[in-house]
Amino acid sequence: MSDLLADIPKNAEGVLIFGGTFDPPHLAHRDLPEQVREHLGMGWWLVYIPAARSPHKESGPIASNTERLEMLRAMTDGLTHTVVSDVEISRHTEKEPSYTVDTIETFRAERPKLTMRLLIGADQARAFHRWHRAQAVIELAEPVVMLRPPNEDAAVLLAAMQPYWNEYELAEWSTRIVTVDLQDTSATTVRKILQEQGARSPELDTVLPHPVREIIEKKGLYRPTLS
């Protein structure tokens, strides 16, 4: 098997793995991970991994695998120390869920000496006890939790996690939190604007990268389904 992280140099300080549906990728997907990468050190690389299907969602993404990859690559074009991997999309079929631990184990087998961290949001941290082989994920790629005050608070987050982790584990989670800027948007919000107002809506100016917007408009993505 070829090296799935071939674009990342052998002397890289580490890799920050950022998975998600990215349906569509928006500015928070671009800007917030970059803030975390800068926090960890400029020698770190960021790897975007679109999921073929999230095990925590009943239905799959609206845009196709190819379209989401195209949008992600357009969004990250020109960014340094950043790559997009199709490892999960290539490995899974539409009927099989994407498990993060499988991806990390694949990377670890190919690059055993490379330091890896898993980038997640506060909502994902709250539900991390439900992740498939959660402890294995932590051991292979220690999580980094993006926290966006004032909407999110570290004490509130840890209190919500308290029933599922012991005192030592909670202390470890507290060291994994990185504060980032508040960008109060989501792919769900972006899709709603696209469906109701179209790709040229002024409301998209501050939430959707221009290259992604061009692809959406050209391909007619996220238009309302006609009954």
mmCIF file with all atom_site columns, N, CA, C and O in Angstrom, residues 149-166:
data_model
loop_
_atom_site.group_PDB
_atom_site.id
_atom_site.type_symbol
_atom_site.label_atom_id
_atom_site.label_alt_id
_atom_site.label_comp_id
_atom_site.label_asym_id
_atom_site.label_entity_id
_atom_site.label_seq_id
_atom_site.pdbx_PDB_ins_code
_atom_site.Cartn_x
_atom_site.Cartn_y
_atom_site.Cartn_z
_atom_site.occupancy
_atom_site.B_iso_or_equiv
_atom_site.pdbx_formal_charge
_atom_site.auth_seq_id
_atom_site.auth_comp_id
_atom_site.auth_asym_id
_atom_site.auth_atom_id
_atom_site.pdbx_PDB_model_num
ATOM 1  N N  . PRO A 1 149 ? -15.381 30.194 23.125 1.00 0.00 ? 149 PRO A N  1
ATOM 2  C CA . PRO A 1 149 ? -16.096 31.082 24.040 1.00 0.00 ? 149 PRO A CA 1
ATOM 3  C C  . PRO A 1 149 ? -16.619 32.304 23.278 1.00 0.00 ? 149 PRO A C  1
ATOM 4  O O  . PRO A 1 149 ? -16.068 32.656 22.243 1.00 0.00 ? 149 PRO A O  1
ATOM 5  N N  . PRO A 1 150 ? -17.665 32.969 23.765 1.00 0.00 ? 150 PRO A N  1
ATOM 6  C CA . PRO A 1 150 ? -18.396 32.690 25.012 1.00 0.00 ? 150 PRO A CA 1
ATOM 7  C C  . PRO A 1 150 ? -19.484 31.633 24.865 1.00 0.00 ? 150 PRO A C  1
ATOM 8  O O  . PRO A 1 150 ? -20.132 31.291 25.853 1.00 0.00 ? 150 PRO A O  1
ATOM 9  N N  . ASN A 1 151 ? -19.703 31.104 23.665 1.00 0.00 ? 151 ASN A N  1
ATOM 10 C CA . ASN A 1 151 ? -20.754 30.109 23.488 1.00 0.00 ? 151 ASN A CA 1
ATOM 11 C C  . ASN A 1 151 ? -20.434 28.793 24.168 1.00 0.00 ? 151 ASN A C  1
ATOM 12 O O  . ASN A 1 151 ? -21.335 28.025 24.517 1.00 0.00 ? 151 ASN A O  1
ATOM 13 N N  . GLU A 1 152 ? -19.141 28.505 24.331 1.00 0.00 ? 152 GLU A N  1
ATOM 14 C CA . GLU A 1 152 ? -18.708 27.257 24.953 1.00 0.00 ? 152 GLU A CA 1
ATOM 15 C C  . GLU A 1 152 ? -17.783 27.576 26.125 1.00 0.00 ? 152 GLU A C  1
ATOM 16 O O  . GLU A 1 152 ? -16.994 28.521 26.067 1.00 0.00 ? 152 GLU A O  1
ATOM 17 N N  . ASP A 1 153 ? -17.874 26.769 27.181 1.00 0.00 ? 153 ASP A N  1
ATOM 18 C CA . ASP A 1 153 ? -17.110 27.006 28.397 1.00 0.00 ? 153 ASP A CA 1
ATOM 19 C C  . ASP A 1 153 ? -16.443 25.695 28.827 1.00 0.00 ? 153 ASP A C  1
ATOM 20 O O  . ASP A 1 153 ? -17.092 24.636 28.831 1.00 0.00 ? 153 ASP A O  1
ATOM 21 N N  . ALA A 1 154 ? -15.173 25.760 29.204 1.00 0.00 ? 154 ALA A N  1
ATOM 22 C CA . ALA A 1 154 ? -14.425 24.558 29.551 1.00 0.00 ? 154 ALA A CA 1
ATOM 23 C C  . ALA A 1 154 ? -15.022 23.842 30.758 1.00 0.00 ? 154 ALA A C  1
ATOM 24 O O  . ALA A 1 154 ? -15.147 22.608 30.771 1.00 0.00 ? 154 ALA A O  1
ATOM 25 N N  . ALA A 1 155 ? -15.406 24.608 31.784 1.00 0.00 ? 155 ALA A N  1
ATOM 26 C CA . ALA A 1 155 ? -15.966 23.994 32.990 1.00 0.00 ? 155 ALA A CA 1
ATOM 27 C C  . ALA A 1 155 ? -17.273 23.280 32.688 1.00 0.00 ? 155 ALA A C  1
ATOM 28 O O  . ALA A 1 155 ? -17.539 22.178 33.197 1.00 0.00 ? 155 ALA A O  1
ATOM 29 N N  . VAL A 1 156 ? -18.113 23.897 31.863 1.00 0.00 ? 156 VAL A N  1
ATOM 30 C CA . VAL A 1 156 ? -19.388 23.293 31.487 1.00 0.00 ? 156 VAL A CA 1
ATOM 31 C C  . VAL A 1 156 ? -19.153 22.022 30.675 1.00 0.00 ? 156 VAL A C  1
ATOM 32 O O  . VAL A 1 156 ? -19.818 21.002 30.873 1.00 0.00 ? 156 VAL A O  1
ATOM 33 N N  . LEU A 1 157 ? -18.192 22.083 29.759 1.00 0.00 ? 157 LEU A N  1
ATOM 34 C CA . LEU A 1 157 ? -17.865 20.907 28.953 1.00 0.00 ? 157 LEU A CA 1
ATOM 35 C C  . LEU A 1 157 ? -17.401 19.749 29.814 1.00 0.00 ? 157 LEU A C  1
ATOM 36 O O  . LEU A 1 157 ? -17.888 18.615 29.688 1.00 0.00 ? 157 LEU A O  1
ATOM 37 N N  . LEU A 1 158 ? -16.467 20.007 30.718 1.00 0.00 ? 158 LEU A N  1
ATOM 38 C CA . LEU A 1 158 ? -15.934 18.948 31.567 1.00 0.00 ? 158 LEU A CA 1
ATOM 39 C C  . LEU A 1 158 ? -16.999 18.393 32.511 1.00 0.00 ? 158 LEU A C  1
ATOM 40 O O  . LEU A 1 158 ? -17.013 17.191 32.801 1.00 0.00 ? 158 LEU A O  1
ATOM 41 N N  . ALA A 1 159 ? -17.888 19.257 32.969 1.00 0.00 ? 159 ALA A N  1
ATOM 42 C CA . ALA A 1 159 ? -18.980 18.787 33.822 1.00 0.00 ? 159 ALA A CA 1
ATOM 43 C C  . ALA A 1 159 ? -19.898 17.834 33.062 1.00 0.00 ? 159 ALA A C  1
ATOM 44 O O  . ALA A 1 159 ? -20.380 16.837 33.613 1.00 0.00 ? 159 ALA A O  1
ATOM 45 N N  . ALA A 1 160 ? -20.139 18.127 31.786 1.00 0.00 ? 160 ALA A N  1
ATOM 46 C CA . ALA A 1 160 ? -20.978 17.258 30.963 1.00 0.00 ? 160 ALA A CA 1
ATOM 47 C C  . ALA A 1 160 ? -20.302 15.913 30.708 1.00 0.00 ? 160 ALA A C  1
ATOM 48 O O  . ALA A 1 160 ? -20.976 14.894 30.527 1.00 0.00 ? 160 ALA A O  1
ATOM 49 N N  . MET A 1 161 ? -18.973 15.900 30.688 1.00 0.00 ? 161 MET A N  1
ATOM 50 C CA . MET A 1 161 ? -18.224 14.671 30.445 1.00 0.00 ? 161 MET A CA 1
ATOM 51 C C  . MET A 1 161 ? -17.995 13.862 31.711 1.00 0.00 ? 161 MET A C  1
ATOM 52 O O  . MET A 1 161 ? -17.655 12.671 31.641 1.00 0.00 ? 161 MET A O  1
ATOM 53 N N  . GLN A 1 162 ? -18.193 14.466 32.860 1.00 0.00 ? 162 GLN A N  1
ATOM 54 C CA . GLN A 1 162 ? -17.846 13.857 34.144 1.00 0.00 ? 162 GLN A CA 1
ATOM 55 C C  . GLN A 1 162 ? -18.465 12.472 34.381 1.00 0.00 ? 162 GLN A C  1
ATOM 56 O O  . GLN A 1 162 ? -17.792 11.583 34.920 1.00 0.00 ? 162 GLN A O  1
ATOM 57 N N  . PRO A 1 163 ? -19.733 12.231 33.978 1.00 0.00 ? 163 PRO A N  1
ATOM 58 C CA . PRO A 1 163 ? -20.304 10.907 34.245 1.00 0.00 ? 163 PRO A CA 1
ATOM 59 C C  . PRO A 1 163 ? -19.611 9.761  33.507 1.00 0.00 ? 163 PRO A C  1
ATOM 60 O O  . PRO A 1 163 ? -19.791 8.599  33.888 1.00 0.00 ? 163 PRO A O  1
ATOM 61 N N  . TYR A 1 164 ? -18.827 10.071 32.499 1.00 0.00 ? 164 TYR A N  1
ATOM 62 C CA . TYR A 1 164 ? -18.300 9.022  31.618 1.00 0.00 ? 164 TYR A CA 1
ATOM 63 C C  . TYR A 1 164 ? -16.788 8.813  31.744 1.00 0.00 ? 164 TYR A C  1
ATOM 64 O O  . TYR A 1 164 ? -16.244 7.897  31.127 1.00 0.00 ? 164 TYR A O  1
ATOM 65 N N  . TRP A 1 165 ? -16.129 9.671  32.523 1.00 0.00 ? 165 TRP A N  1
ATOM 66 C CA . TRP A 1 165 ? -14.683 9.593  32.644 1.00 0.00 ? 165 TRP A CA 1
ATOM 67 C C  . TRP A 1 165 ? -14.292 9.731  34.111 1.00 0.00 ? 165 TRP A C  1
ATOM 68 O O  . TRP A 1 165 ? -14.936 10.473 34.855 1.00 0.00 ? 165 TRP A O  1
ATOM 69 N N  . ASN A 1 166 ? -13.236 9.026  34.519 1.00 0.00 ? 166 ASN A N  1
ATOM 70 C CA . ASN A 1 166 ? -12.813 9.143  35.909 1.00 0.00 ? 166 ASN A CA 1
ATOM 71 C C  . ASN A 1 166 ? -12.030 10.443 36.123 1.00 0.00 ? 166 ASN A C  1
ATOM 72 O O  . ASN A 1 166 ? -11.782 11.199 35.180 1.00 0.00 ? 166 ASN A O  1
#
